[in-house]
């Protein structure tokens, strides 16, 4: 077992965390939220998504948010884009890095993006090619890597093949997402061991939802294999609209607490990230889903 000395945390709450929220936050609140996150030591903050407001009303102000935040020189602010139209809008708003997404689950792909897996990969190839010409880096998400909410089979081999294809296209990092949170540590280990035959570990990240309370254990399993990039969401914001009862992403506060306790550097200030979690949770009219935030508030 070789644990990494440093872990890069990719904060996804402004995009993945807020996109399912029914309570529409003002643009000013979102900008304030992201600016506060920028002061915590986080190296990457996924800021918004340039998708149709018809599908995600919460992020209809993507351009205003990206243009309005104070961008710190040591922080990266990627945005999610579903297609070329989204990429063009993101570039116009000043994006310097984007993220794309796909899945090995045919059913999830049809429900989530209204296209087949093959079609989604073609869309991504177009986005990556166009982004390269503008010298914009592209990160890729592969969703449902440990199971689909619709029961169709997802194999580690298929995940690995997709990861390899995305890497060849030019994506600099591949985030493996357990979108519905069904993974357990041994399954995570087996998945990574097989995916590594196609994609070197240095290009991989993990993205766990905490539906069954397994997210931290799954992150630990990934760290044991050698993964050193972890996606998380402050206050545990997020969820999956296609998974009944699915809770949000693993809370950034909990991830930082665990890594601090293991002597693994993140550069993130725990007290500051807890404060930001409380801020956004209050704006949404709830308490943070973070166990650490709750424990340190007692």
mmCIF file of C-alpha atoms in Angstrom, residues 77-260:
data_model
loop_
_atom_site.group_PDB
_atom_site.id
_atom_site.type_symbol
_atom_site.label_atom_id
_atom_site.label_comp_id
_atom_site.label_asym_id
_atom_site.label_seq_id
_atom_site.Cartn_x
_atom_site.Cartn_y
_atom_site.Cartn_z
ATOM 1 C CA UNK A 77 -12.331 27.434 -12.619
ATOM 2 C CA UNK A 78 -13.548 24.793 -15.097
ATOM 3 C CA UNK A 79 -17.111 24.700 -16.430
ATOM 4 C CA UNK A 80 -19.157 21.788 -17.753
ATOM 5 C CA UNK A 81 -20.166 21.822 -21.432
ATOM 6 C CA UNK A 82 -22.446 19.255 -23.128
ATOM 7 C CA UNK A 83 -21.647 20.110 -26.744
ATOM 8 C CA UNK A 84 -20.080 22.615 -29.148
ATOM 9 C CA UNK A 85 -22.770 25.196 -28.474
ATOM 10 C CA UNK A 86 -22.007 25.013 -24.770
ATOM 11 C CA UNK A 87 -18.278 25.274 -25.449
ATOM 12 C CA UNK A 88 -18.752 28.390 -27.570
ATOM 13 C CA UNK A 89 -20.828 30.050 -24.839
ATOM 14 C CA UNK A 90 -18.246 29.099 -22.214
ATOM 15 C CA UNK A 91 -15.382 30.549 -24.262
ATOM 16 C CA UNK A 92 -17.319 33.761 -24.802
ATOM 17 C CA UNK A 93 -17.773 34.050 -21.026
ATOM 18 C CA UNK A 94 -14.039 33.620 -20.455
ATOM 19 C CA UNK A 95 -13.641 29.915 -19.671
ATOM 20 C CA UNK A 96 -10.072 28.614 -19.773
ATOM 21 C CA UNK A 97 -10.906 25.002 -18.899
ATOM 22 C CA UNK A 98 -13.968 22.849 -19.546
ATOM 23 C CA UNK A 99 -15.313 19.461 -18.540
ATOM 24 C CA UNK A 100 -17.241 16.959 -20.646
ATOM 25 C CA UNK A 101 -19.229 13.929 -19.579
ATOM 26 C CA UNK A 102 -20.288 10.491 -20.773
ATOM 27 C CA UNK A 103 -21.234 7.100 -19.363
ATOM 28 C CA UNK A 104 -20.961 3.391 -20.233
ATOM 29 C CA UNK A 105 -24.675 3.006 -19.410
ATOM 30 C CA UNK A 106 -26.820 3.241 -22.542
ATOM 31 C CA UNK A 107 -29.985 3.854 -20.548
ATOM 32 C CA UNK A 108 -28.410 6.580 -18.410
ATOM 33 C CA UNK A 109 -26.971 8.227 -21.525
ATOM 34 C CA UNK A 110 -30.376 8.337 -23.201
ATOM 35 C CA UNK A 111 -32.053 9.768 -20.098
ATOM 36 C CA UNK A 112 -29.310 12.218 -19.197
ATOM 37 C CA UNK A 113 -28.175 13.475 -22.618
ATOM 38 C CA UNK A 114 -30.771 12.101 -25.038
ATOM 39 C CA UNK A 115 -28.180 10.224 -27.065
ATOM 40 C CA UNK A 116 -26.430 6.855 -27.240
ATOM 41 C CA UNK A 117 -23.009 6.249 -25.696
ATOM 42 C CA UNK A 118 -21.386 6.254 -29.135
ATOM 43 C CA UNK A 119 -23.084 9.542 -29.989
ATOM 44 C CA UNK A 120 -21.935 11.062 -26.695
ATOM 45 C CA UNK A 121 -18.339 10.113 -27.457
ATOM 46 C CA UNK A 122 -18.626 11.724 -30.887
ATOM 47 C CA UNK A 123 -19.916 14.921 -29.271
ATOM 48 C CA UNK A 124 -17.003 14.919 -26.861
ATOM 49 C CA UNK A 125 -14.505 14.438 -29.692
ATOM 50 C CA UNK A 126 -15.925 17.530 -31.401
ATOM 51 C CA UNK A 127 -15.683 19.549 -28.190
ATOM 52 C CA UNK A 128 -12.116 18.417 -27.479
ATOM 53 C CA UNK A 129 -10.959 19.208 -31.014
ATOM 54 C CA UNK A 130 -12.481 22.688 -30.861
ATOM 55 C CA UNK A 131 -11.101 23.300 -27.359
ATOM 56 C CA UNK A 132 -7.588 22.313 -28.446
ATOM 57 C CA UNK A 133 -7.647 24.999 -31.121
ATOM 58 C CA UNK A 134 -8.382 27.560 -28.416
ATOM 59 C CA UNK A 135 -5.774 26.043 -26.065
ATOM 60 C CA UNK A 136 -8.454 25.163 -23.543
ATOM 61 C CA UNK A 137 -7.872 22.116 -21.369
ATOM 62 C CA UNK A 138 -10.564 19.457 -21.149
ATOM 63 C CA UNK A 139 -11.405 17.208 -18.198
ATOM 64 C CA UNK A 140 -13.748 14.249 -18.669
ATOM 65 C CA UNK A 141 -16.305 12.581 -16.417
ATOM 66 C CA UNK A 142 -17.402 9.005 -16.823
ATOM 67 C CA UNK A 143 -20.638 8.513 -14.871
ATOM 68 C CA UNK A 144 -22.179 5.322 -13.447
ATOM 69 C CA UNK A 145 -18.854 3.456 -13.391
ATOM 70 C CA UNK A 146 -20.002 1.082 -10.636
ATOM 71 C CA UNK A 147 -23.625 0.663 -11.621
ATOM 72 C CA UNK A 148 -26.554 2.141 -13.499
ATOM 73 C CA UNK A 149 -29.847 3.252 -11.943
ATOM 74 C CA UNK A 150 -31.611 1.450 -14.792
ATOM 75 C CA UNK A 151 -30.048 -1.954 -14.232
ATOM 76 C CA UNK A 152 -28.147 -2.221 -17.511
ATOM 77 C CA UNK A 153 -24.746 -3.836 -17.095
ATOM 78 C CA UNK A 154 -21.658 -1.673 -16.636
ATOM 79 C CA UNK A 155 -18.294 -3.459 -16.780
ATOM 80 C CA UNK A 156 -14.886 -2.186 -15.635
ATOM 81 C CA UNK A 157 -13.525 -3.149 -19.040
ATOM 82 C CA UNK A 158 -15.991 -0.835 -20.766
ATOM 83 C CA UNK A 159 -15.093 1.979 -18.360
ATOM 84 C CA UNK A 160 -11.414 1.421 -19.105
ATOM 85 C CA UNK A 161 -11.949 1.456 -22.863
ATOM 86 C CA UNK A 162 -13.895 4.704 -22.638
ATOM 87 C CA UNK A 163 -11.209 6.240 -20.445
ATOM 88 C CA UNK A 164 -8.534 5.266 -22.939
ATOM 89 C CA UNK A 165 -10.534 6.790 -25.796
ATOM 90 C CA UNK A 166 -11.011 10.043 -23.869
ATOM 91 C CA UNK A 167 -7.308 10.210 -23.079
ATOM 92 C CA UNK A 168 -6.439 9.695 -26.741
ATOM 93 C CA UNK A 169 -8.812 12.503 -27.698
ATOM 94 C CA UNK A 170 -6.807 14.838 -25.479
ATOM 95 C CA UNK A 171 -8.608 14.956 -22.122
ATOM 96 C CA UNK A 172 -5.985 15.612 -19.456
ATOM 97 C CA UNK A 173 -7.871 13.945 -16.594
ATOM 98 C CA UNK A 174 -10.606 11.302 -16.344
ATOM 99 C CA UNK A 175 -12.920 11.425 -13.328
ATOM 100 C CA UNK A 176 -14.620 8.118 -12.550
ATOM 101 C CA UNK A 177 -18.034 8.741 -11.028
ATOM 102 C CA UNK A 178 -20.119 6.447 -8.865
ATOM 103 C CA UNK A 179 -23.152 8.555 -9.685
ATOM 104 C CA UNK A 180 -25.687 6.525 -7.721
ATOM 105 C CA UNK A 181 -23.355 5.704 -4.834
ATOM 106 C CA UNK A 182 -23.622 1.901 -4.990
ATOM 107 C CA UNK A 183 -19.876 1.210 -4.844
ATOM 108 C CA UNK A 184 -18.014 -0.511 -2.023
ATOM 109 C CA UNK A 185 -14.238 -0.516 -1.388
ATOM 110 C CA UNK A 186 -13.402 -3.869 -2.988
ATOM 111 C CA UNK A 187 -15.447 -3.008 -6.076
ATOM 112 C CA UNK A 188 -13.614 0.303 -6.294
ATOM 113 C CA UNK A 189 -10.246 -1.434 -6.054
ATOM 114 C CA UNK A 190 -11.162 -3.952 -8.755
ATOM 115 C CA UNK A 191 -12.486 -1.218 -11.005
ATOM 116 C CA UNK A 192 -9.329 0.861 -10.701
ATOM 117 C CA UNK A 193 -7.041 -2.118 -11.202
ATOM 118 C CA UNK A 194 -8.810 -2.916 -14.480
ATOM 119 C CA UNK A 195 -9.126 0.689 -15.652
ATOM 120 C CA UNK A 196 -5.394 1.196 -15.023
ATOM 121 C CA UNK A 197 -4.689 -1.277 -17.798
ATOM 122 C CA UNK A 198 -6.090 1.356 -20.159
ATOM 123 C CA UNK A 199 -5.419 4.649 -18.366
ATOM 124 C CA UNK A 200 -2.355 5.368 -16.201
ATOM 125 C CA UNK A 201 -3.223 6.279 -12.592
ATOM 126 C CA UNK A 202 -1.827 9.786 -12.917
ATOM 127 C CA UNK A 203 -4.702 10.668 -15.260
ATOM 128 C CA UNK A 204 -7.471 9.349 -13.001
ATOM 129 C CA UNK A 205 -9.716 11.029 -10.432
ATOM 130 C CA UNK A 206 -12.604 9.632 -8.384
ATOM 131 C CA UNK A 207 -16.070 11.082 -7.808
ATOM 132 C CA UNK A 208 -18.245 9.378 -5.197
ATOM 133 C CA UNK A 209 -21.812 10.041 -4.138
ATOM 134 C CA UNK A 210 -22.613 9.071 -0.566
ATOM 135 C CA UNK A 211 -25.996 7.398 -1.090
ATOM 136 C CA UNK A 212 -25.156 4.377 1.079
ATOM 137 C CA UNK A 213 -22.552 6.050 3.289
ATOM 138 C CA UNK A 214 -19.666 4.419 1.430
ATOM 139 C CA UNK A 215 -18.004 7.464 -0.136
ATOM 140 C CA UNK A 216 -15.128 7.963 2.340
ATOM 141 C CA UNK A 217 -14.373 4.236 2.446
ATOM 142 C CA UNK A 218 -14.350 4.188 -1.348
ATOM 143 C CA UNK A 219 -12.019 7.186 -1.478
ATOM 144 C CA UNK A 220 -9.667 5.423 0.926
ATOM 145 C CA UNK A 221 -9.672 2.359 -1.331
ATOM 146 C CA UNK A 222 -8.824 4.574 -4.305
ATOM 147 C CA UNK A 223 -5.991 6.219 -2.366
ATOM 148 C CA UNK A 224 -4.564 2.776 -1.575
ATOM 149 C CA UNK A 225 -4.435 2.019 -5.290
ATOM 150 C CA UNK A 226 -2.646 5.324 -5.905
ATOM 151 C CA UNK A 227 -5.306 7.797 -7.027
ATOM 152 C CA UNK A 228 -4.472 11.341 -5.903
ATOM 153 C CA UNK A 229 -7.348 13.428 -7.278
ATOM 154 C CA UNK A 230 -10.714 13.474 -5.499
ATOM 155 C CA UNK A 231 -13.915 15.294 -6.445
ATOM 156 C CA UNK A 232 -16.093 16.496 -3.579
ATOM 157 C CA UNK A 233 -18.828 18.971 -2.753
ATOM 158 C CA UNK A 234 -18.960 21.311 0.224
ATOM 159 C CA UNK A 235 -21.855 20.545 2.630
ATOM 160 C CA UNK A 236 -22.421 17.303 0.690
ATOM 161 C CA UNK A 237 -24.491 19.131 -1.922
ATOM 162 C CA UNK A 238 -25.693 17.241 -4.954
ATOM 163 C CA UNK A 239 -27.514 14.104 -5.925
ATOM 164 C CA UNK A 240 -28.742 12.177 -8.924
ATOM 165 C CA UNK A 241 -32.174 12.872 -10.448
ATOM 166 C CA UNK A 242 -32.302 9.321 -11.797
ATOM 167 C CA UNK A 243 -31.502 7.502 -8.541
ATOM 168 C CA UNK A 244 -34.321 7.262 -6.049
ATOM 169 C CA UNK A 245 -33.150 8.292 -2.587
ATOM 170 C CA UNK A 246 -29.651 9.169 -3.766
ATOM 171 C CA UNK A 247 -27.955 11.662 -1.485
ATOM 172 C CA UNK A 248 -25.340 14.142 -2.562
ATOM 173 C CA UNK A 249 -21.645 14.055 -3.262
ATOM 174 C CA UNK A 250 -19.179 13.236 -0.541
ATOM 175 C CA UNK A 251 -18.742 16.335 1.618
ATOM 176 C CA UNK A 252 -15.500 18.250 1.097
ATOM 177 C CA UNK A 253 -15.310 18.907 4.847
ATOM 178 C CA UNK A 254 -15.300 15.157 5.561
ATOM 179 C CA UNK A 255 -12.717 14.427 2.883
ATOM 180 C CA UNK A 256 -10.369 17.139 4.176
ATOM 181 C CA UNK A 257 -10.780 15.951 7.772
ATOM 182 C CA UNK A 258 -9.923 12.372 6.790
ATOM 183 C CA UNK A 259 -6.920 13.381 4.697
ATOM 184 C CA UNK A 260 -5.649 15.756 7.403
#
